[in-house]
CSV table of C-alpha atoms in Angstrom, one decimal:
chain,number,residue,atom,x,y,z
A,1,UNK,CA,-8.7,-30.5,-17.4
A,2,UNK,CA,-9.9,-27.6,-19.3
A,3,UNK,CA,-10.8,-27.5,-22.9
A,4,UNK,CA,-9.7,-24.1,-24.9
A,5,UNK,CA,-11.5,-22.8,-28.7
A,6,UNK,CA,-9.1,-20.4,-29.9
A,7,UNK,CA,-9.5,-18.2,-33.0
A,8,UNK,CA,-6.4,-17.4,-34.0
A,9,UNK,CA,-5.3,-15.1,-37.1
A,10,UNK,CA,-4.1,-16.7,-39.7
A,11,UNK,CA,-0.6,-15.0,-39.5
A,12,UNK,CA,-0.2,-16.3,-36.0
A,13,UNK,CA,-1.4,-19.8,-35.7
A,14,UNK,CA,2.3,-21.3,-35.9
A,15,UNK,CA,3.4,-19.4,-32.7
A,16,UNK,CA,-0.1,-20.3,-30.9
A,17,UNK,CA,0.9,-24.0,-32.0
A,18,UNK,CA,4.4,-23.6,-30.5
A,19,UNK,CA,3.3,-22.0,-27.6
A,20,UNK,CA,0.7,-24.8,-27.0
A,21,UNK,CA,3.5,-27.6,-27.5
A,22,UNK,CA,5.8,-26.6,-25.2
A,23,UNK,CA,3.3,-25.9,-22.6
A,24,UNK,CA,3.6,-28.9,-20.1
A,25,UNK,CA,0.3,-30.0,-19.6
A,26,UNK,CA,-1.8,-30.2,-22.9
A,27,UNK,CA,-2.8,-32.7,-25.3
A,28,UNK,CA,-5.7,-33.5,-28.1
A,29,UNK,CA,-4.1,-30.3,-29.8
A,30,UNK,CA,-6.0,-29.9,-33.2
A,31,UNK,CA,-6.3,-27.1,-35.7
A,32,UNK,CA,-8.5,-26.1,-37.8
A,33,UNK,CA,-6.9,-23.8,-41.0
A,34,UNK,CA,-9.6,-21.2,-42.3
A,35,UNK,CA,-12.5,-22.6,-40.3
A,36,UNK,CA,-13.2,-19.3,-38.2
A,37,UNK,CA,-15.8,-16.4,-40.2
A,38,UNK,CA,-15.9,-13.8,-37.8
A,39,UNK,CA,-13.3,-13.5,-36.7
A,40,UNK,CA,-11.2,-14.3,-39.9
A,41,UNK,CA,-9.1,-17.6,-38.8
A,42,UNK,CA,-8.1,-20.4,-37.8
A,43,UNK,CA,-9.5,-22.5,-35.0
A,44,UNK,CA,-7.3,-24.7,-32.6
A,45,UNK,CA,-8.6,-26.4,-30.2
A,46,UNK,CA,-6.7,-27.8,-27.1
A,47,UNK,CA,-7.0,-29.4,-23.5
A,48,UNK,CA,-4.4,-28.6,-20.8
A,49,UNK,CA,-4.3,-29.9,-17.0
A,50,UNK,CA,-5.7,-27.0,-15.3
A,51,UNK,CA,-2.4,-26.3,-13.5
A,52,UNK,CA,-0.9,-25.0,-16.6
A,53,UNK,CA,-4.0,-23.4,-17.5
A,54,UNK,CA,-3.0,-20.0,-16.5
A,55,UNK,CA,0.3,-19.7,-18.2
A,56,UNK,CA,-0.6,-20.9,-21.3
A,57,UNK,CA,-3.4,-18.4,-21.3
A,58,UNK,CA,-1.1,-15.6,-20.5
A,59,UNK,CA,1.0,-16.5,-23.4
A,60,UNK,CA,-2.1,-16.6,-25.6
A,61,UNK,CA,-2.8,-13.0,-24.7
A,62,UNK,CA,0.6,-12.2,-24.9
A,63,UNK,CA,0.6,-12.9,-28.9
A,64,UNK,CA,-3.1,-11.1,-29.4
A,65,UNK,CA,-5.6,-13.2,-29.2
A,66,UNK,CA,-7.9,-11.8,-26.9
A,67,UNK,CA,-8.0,-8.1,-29.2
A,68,UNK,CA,-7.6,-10.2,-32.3
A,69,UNK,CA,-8.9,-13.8,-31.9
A,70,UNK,CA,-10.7,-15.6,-29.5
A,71,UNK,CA,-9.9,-17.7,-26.2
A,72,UNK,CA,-12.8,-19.6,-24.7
A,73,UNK,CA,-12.2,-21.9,-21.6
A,74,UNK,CA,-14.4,-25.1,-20.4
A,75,UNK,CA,-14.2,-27.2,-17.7
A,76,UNK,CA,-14.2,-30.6,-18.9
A,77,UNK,CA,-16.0,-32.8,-16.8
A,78,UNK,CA,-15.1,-36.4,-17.9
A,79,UNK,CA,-11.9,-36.8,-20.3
A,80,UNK,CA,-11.8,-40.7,-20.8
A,81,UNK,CA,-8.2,-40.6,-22.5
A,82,UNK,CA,-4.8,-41.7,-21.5
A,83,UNK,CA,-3.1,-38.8,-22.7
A,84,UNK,CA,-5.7,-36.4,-21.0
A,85,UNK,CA,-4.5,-38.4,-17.5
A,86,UNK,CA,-0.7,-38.3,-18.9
A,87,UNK,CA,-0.7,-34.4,-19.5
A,88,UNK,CA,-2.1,-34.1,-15.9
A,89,UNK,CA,0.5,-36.0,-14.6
A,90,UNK,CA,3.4,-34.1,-15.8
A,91,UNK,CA,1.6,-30.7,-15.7
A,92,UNK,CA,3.5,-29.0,-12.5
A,93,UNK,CA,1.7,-28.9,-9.1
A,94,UNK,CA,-1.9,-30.0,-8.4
A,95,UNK,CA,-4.7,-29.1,-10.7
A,96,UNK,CA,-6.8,-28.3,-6.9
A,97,UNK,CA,-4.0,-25.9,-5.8
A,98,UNK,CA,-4.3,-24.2,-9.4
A,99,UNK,CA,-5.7,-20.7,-9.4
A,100,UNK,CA,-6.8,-19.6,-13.2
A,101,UNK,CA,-6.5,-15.2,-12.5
A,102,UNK,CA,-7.9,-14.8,-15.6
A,103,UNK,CA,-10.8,-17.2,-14.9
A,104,UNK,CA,-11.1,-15.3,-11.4
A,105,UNK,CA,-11.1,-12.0,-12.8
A,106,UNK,CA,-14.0,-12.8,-15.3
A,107,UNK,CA,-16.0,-14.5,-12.4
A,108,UNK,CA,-16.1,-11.9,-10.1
A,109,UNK,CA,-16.1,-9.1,-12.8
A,110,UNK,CA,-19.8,-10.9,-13.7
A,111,UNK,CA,-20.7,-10.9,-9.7
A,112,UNK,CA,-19.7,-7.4,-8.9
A,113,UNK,CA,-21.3,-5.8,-11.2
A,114,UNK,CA,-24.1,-3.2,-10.2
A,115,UNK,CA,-27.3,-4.7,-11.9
A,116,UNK,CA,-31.0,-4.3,-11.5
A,117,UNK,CA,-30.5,-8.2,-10.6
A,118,UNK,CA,-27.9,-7.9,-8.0
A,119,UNK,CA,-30.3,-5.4,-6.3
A,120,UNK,CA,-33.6,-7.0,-6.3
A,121,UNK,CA,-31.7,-10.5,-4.3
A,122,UNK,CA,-30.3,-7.8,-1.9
A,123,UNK,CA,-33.4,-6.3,-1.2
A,124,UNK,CA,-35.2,-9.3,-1.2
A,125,UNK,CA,-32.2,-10.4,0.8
A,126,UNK,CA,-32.3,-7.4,3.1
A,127,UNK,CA,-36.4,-7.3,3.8
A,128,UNK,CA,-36.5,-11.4,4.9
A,129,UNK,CA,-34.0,-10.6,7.0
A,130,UNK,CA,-36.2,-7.9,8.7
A,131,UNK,CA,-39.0,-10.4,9.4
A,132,UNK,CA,-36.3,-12.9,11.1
A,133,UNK,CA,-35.2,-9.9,13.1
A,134,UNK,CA,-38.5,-8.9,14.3
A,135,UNK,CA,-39.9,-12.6,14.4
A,136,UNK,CA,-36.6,-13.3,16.5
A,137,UNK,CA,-36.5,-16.4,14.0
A,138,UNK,CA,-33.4,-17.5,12.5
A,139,UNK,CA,-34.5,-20.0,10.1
A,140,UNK,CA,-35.9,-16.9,8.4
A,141,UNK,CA,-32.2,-15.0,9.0
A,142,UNK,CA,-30.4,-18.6,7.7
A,143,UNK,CA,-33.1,-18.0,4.3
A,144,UNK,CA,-31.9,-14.1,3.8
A,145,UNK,CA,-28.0,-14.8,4.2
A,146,UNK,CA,-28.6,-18.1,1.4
A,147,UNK,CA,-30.4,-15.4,-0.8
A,148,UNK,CA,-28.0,-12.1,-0.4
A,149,UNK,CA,-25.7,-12.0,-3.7
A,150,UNK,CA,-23.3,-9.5,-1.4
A,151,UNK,CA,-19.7,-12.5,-1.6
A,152,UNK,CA,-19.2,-11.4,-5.6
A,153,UNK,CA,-18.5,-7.4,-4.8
A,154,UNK,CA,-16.4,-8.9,-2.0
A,155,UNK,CA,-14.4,-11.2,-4.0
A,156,UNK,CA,-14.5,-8.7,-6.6
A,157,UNK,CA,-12.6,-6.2,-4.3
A,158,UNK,CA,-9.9,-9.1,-2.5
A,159,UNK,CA,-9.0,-9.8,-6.4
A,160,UNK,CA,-9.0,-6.2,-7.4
A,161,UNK,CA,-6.3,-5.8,-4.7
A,162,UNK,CA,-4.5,-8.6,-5.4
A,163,UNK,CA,-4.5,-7.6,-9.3
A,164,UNK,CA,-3.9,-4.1,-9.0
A,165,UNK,CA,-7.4,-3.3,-10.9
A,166,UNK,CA,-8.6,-0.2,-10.1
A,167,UNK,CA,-11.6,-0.8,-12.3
A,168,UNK,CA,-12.8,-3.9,-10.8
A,169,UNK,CA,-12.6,-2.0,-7.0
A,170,UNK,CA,-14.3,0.8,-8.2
A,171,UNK,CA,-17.1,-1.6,-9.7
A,172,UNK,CA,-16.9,-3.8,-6.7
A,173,UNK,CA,-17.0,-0.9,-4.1
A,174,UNK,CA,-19.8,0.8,-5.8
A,175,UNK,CA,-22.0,-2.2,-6.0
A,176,UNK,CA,-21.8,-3.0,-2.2
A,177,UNK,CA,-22.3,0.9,-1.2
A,178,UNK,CA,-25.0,1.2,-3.7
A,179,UNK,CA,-26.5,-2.0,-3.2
A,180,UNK,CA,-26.7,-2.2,0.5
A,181,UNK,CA,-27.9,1.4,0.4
A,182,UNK,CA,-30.7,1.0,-1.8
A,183,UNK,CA,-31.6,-2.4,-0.1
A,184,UNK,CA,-31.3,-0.6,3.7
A,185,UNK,CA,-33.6,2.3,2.2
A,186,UNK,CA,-36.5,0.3,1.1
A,187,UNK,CA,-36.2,-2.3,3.6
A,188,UNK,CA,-36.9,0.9,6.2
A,189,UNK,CA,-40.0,1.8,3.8
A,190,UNK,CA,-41.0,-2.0,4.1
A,191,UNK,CA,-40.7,-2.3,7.7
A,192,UNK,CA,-42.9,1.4,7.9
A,193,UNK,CA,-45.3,-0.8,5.7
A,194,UNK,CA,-45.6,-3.2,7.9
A,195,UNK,CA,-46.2,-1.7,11.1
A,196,UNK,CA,-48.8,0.2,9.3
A,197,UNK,CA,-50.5,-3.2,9.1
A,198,UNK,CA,-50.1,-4.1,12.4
A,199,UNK,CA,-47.1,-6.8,11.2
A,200,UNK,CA,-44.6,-5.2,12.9
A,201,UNK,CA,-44.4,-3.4,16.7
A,202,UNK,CA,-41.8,-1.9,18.4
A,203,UNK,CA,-42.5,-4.1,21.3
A,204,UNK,CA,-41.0,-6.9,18.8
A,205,UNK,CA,-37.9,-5.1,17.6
A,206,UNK,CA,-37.2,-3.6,21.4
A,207,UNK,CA,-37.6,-7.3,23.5
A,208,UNK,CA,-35.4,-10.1,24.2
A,209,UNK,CA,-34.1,-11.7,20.6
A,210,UNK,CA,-32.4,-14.6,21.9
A,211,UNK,CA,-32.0,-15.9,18.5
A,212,UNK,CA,-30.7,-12.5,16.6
A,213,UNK,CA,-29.7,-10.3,19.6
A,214,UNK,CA,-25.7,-10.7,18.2
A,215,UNK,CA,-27.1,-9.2,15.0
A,216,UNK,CA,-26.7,-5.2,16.6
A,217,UNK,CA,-23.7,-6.5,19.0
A,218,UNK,CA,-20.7,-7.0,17.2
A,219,UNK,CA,-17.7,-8.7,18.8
A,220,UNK,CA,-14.5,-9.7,17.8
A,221,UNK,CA,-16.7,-13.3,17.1
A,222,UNK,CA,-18.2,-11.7,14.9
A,223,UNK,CA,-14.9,-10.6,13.2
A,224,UNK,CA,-13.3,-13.8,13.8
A,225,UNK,CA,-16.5,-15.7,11.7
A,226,UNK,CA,-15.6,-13.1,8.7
A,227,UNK,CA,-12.2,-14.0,8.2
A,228,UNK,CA,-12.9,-17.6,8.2
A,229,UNK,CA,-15.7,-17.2,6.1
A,230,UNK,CA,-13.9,-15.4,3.9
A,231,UNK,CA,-10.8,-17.4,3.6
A,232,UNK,CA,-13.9,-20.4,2.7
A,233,UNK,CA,-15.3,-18.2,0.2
A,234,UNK,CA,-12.2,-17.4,-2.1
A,235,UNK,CA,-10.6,-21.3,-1.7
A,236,UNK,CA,-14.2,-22.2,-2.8
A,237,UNK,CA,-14.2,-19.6,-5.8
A,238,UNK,CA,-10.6,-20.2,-7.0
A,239,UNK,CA,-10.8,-24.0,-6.9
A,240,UNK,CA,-14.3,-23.9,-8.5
A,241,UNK,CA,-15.6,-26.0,-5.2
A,242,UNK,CA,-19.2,-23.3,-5.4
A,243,UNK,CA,-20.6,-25.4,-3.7
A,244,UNK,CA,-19.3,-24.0,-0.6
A,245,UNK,CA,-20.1,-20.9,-1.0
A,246,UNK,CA,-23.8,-21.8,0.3
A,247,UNK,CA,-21.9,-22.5,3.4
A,248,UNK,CA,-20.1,-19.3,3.3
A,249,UNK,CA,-23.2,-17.0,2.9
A,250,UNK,CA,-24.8,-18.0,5.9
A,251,UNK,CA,-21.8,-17.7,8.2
A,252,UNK,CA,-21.4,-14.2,8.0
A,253,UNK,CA,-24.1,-11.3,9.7
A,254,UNK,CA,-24.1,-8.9,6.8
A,255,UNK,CA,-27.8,-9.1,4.9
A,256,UNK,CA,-29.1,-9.7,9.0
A,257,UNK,CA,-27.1,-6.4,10.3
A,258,UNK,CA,-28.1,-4.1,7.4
A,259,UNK,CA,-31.7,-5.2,7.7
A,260,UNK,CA,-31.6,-4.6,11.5
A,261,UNK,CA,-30.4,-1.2,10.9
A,262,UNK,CA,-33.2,-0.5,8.7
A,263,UNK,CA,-35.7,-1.5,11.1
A,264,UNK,CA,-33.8,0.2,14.1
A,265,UNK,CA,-34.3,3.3,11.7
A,266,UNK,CA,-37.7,2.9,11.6
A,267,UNK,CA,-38.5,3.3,15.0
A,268,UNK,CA,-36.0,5.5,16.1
A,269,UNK,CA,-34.0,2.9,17.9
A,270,UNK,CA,-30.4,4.5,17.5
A,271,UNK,CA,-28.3,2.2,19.5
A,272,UNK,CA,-29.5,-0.6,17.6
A,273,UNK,CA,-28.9,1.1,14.2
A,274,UNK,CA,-25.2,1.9,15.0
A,275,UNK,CA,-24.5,-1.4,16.6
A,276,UNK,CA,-26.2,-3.1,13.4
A,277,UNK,CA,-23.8,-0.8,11.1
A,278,UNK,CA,-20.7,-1.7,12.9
A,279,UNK,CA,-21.5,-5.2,13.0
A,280,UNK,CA,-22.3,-4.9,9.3
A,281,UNK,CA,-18.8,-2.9,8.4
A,282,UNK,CA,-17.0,-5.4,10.3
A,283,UNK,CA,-17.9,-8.0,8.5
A,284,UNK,CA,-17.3,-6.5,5.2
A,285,UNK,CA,-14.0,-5.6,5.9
A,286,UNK,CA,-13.1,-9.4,7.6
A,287,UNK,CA,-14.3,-10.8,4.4
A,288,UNK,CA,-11.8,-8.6,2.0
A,289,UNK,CA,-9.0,-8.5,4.3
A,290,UNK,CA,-9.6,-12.6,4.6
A,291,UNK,CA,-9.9,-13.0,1.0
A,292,UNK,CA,-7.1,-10.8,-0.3
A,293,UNK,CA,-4.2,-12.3,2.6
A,294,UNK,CA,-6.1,-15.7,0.7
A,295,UNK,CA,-5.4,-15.0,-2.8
A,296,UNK,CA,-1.8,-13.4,-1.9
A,297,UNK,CA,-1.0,-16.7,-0.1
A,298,UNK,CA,-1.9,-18.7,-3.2
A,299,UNK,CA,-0.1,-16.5,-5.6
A,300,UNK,CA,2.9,-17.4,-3.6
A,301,UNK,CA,2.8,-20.6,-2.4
A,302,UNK,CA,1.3,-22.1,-6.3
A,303,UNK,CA,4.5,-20.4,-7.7
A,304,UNK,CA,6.6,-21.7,-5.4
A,305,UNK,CA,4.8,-25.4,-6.1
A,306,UNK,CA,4.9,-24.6,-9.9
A,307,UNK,CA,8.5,-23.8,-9.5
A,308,UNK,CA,9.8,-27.0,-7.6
A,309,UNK,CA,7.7,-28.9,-9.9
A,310,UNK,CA,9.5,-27.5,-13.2
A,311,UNK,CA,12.8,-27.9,-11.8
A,312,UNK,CA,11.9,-31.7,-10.9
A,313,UNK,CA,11.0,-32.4,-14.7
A,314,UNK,CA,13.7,-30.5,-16.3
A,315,UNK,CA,15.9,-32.6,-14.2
A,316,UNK,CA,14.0,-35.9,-15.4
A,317,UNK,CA,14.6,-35.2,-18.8
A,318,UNK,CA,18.3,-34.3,-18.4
């Protein structure tokens, strides 16, 4: 279930009430006349099975609310009320199936944004990774794809396609060029750094990695592991299950590769850096091409499942 605070105008709280009682779904409706200061209002408060969560928030920013009012969504974690479990029940489809755009678009608009924050986790991200390279150890290559922030630009971008937001591409885009950028930059300075101090040797980057050889030698694996990974990321973002997305950070080569490529750089190692750059781009574009055919899937098949479902009630009632 989610629980929506609206601010409503006071001009327009009977069509917001209408709106909300014809959405199948909702209960514990209540409202609030002159309670809102700033903005001027009314407040109504509602909960609606999160499978008509998204329609009834289009219809809320159909009338205004978002320019004029407010609309605040919560997940509600425990609802201990029969007509909480009633609405769910005749709310159409399944709540997990559910994908709230609006939710999605404010998500990744947050995690594809181009931040001092974003950069110092890549970099971070980006230089642990060189030590597992050059260490050949890939507990420390596991750590450095758990840290790298790099999935929100890439969901950013599969949603931006999806949505037809140029806005939230261009964010997205310029966060990952940017980001890995800067992060491939100073990792190259760091790894400089460190063979100044004797930490790292070119005998280290140029022997046999057993454990992080694959990092400079893409494959279609390696493309094969991106889609997947992808496809897990967005089903994990647009059910709210983030918990997977742990999973789906260190499946994919990205943080490893660029950080490889900065330490090829280092030493001159070409073939390394260009193998480390493809392997890098490929899994970039497996993710968004994974997550956008994900998101187009879902758009069609919850419609379709919407669809069937509201034909099944109106027939119930008739």
């Amino acid at each position: 279930m989610l629980h929506l605070r609206l601010i409503v105008p006071a001009d327009r709280t009977e069509k917001v009430v209408h709106a909300v009682e014809q959405t199948v779904g909702t209960t514990h409706l209540v409202v609030l006349p002159g309670a809102a200061r700033n903005p001027a209002g009314d407040v109504v408060t509602v909960d609606v099975a999160r499978e008509a969560g998204d329609a009834l928030l289009g219809e809320l920013r159909a009338l205004g609310l978002d320019a004029d009012g407010s609309i605040a969504v919560e997940n509600i974690d425990l609802s201990l009320s029969k007509r909480a479990d009633k609405a769910e029940e005749e709310a159409p489809g399944e709540g997990a199936d559910a994908v709230l755009w609006e939710q999605l678009a404010e998500a990744t608009h947050e995690e594809s944004t181009l931040s001092v924050t974003f950069l110092a986790f890549l970099v971070l991200a980006t230089m642990i990774a060189a030590c597992g390279v050059v260490l050949d150890n890939a507990i420390l290559i596991v750590g450095a794809m758990a840290v790298g922030p790099e999935f929100g630009p890439l969901a950013g971008l599969s949603t931006a396609l999806v949505q037809r937001a140029p806005r939230l591409a261009a964010r997205s885009t310029i966060a990952l060029v940017v980001g890995f950028a800067v992060a491939m930059v100073l990792t190259t300075g760091f790894s400089v750094l460190m063979d100044a101090f004797g930490l790292f040797t070119r005998e280290q980057l140029e022997r046999a990695r057993p454990n992080t050889d694959f990092i400079w030698k893409p494959d279609m694996f390696s493309f094969v592991v991106a889609l997947l990974a992808g496809i897990a990321g967005t089903l994990s973002l647009t059910s709210a299950k983030s918990g997977a997305l742990v999973g789906v950070a260190i499946s994919v080569t990205t943080v490893p590769a660029a950080a490889n490529a900065a330490v090829a750089l280092g030493y001159g190692e070409i073939d390394q850096m260009w193998g480390s750059t493809e392997q890098l781009l490929l899994n970039l574009a497996g993710i968004v091409v994974a997550g956008t055919l994900t998101l187009l899937a879902q758009k069609f098949l919850w419609a379709k499942q919407r669809d069937r479902a509201l034909r099944r009630l109106r027939g119930d009632r008739a």
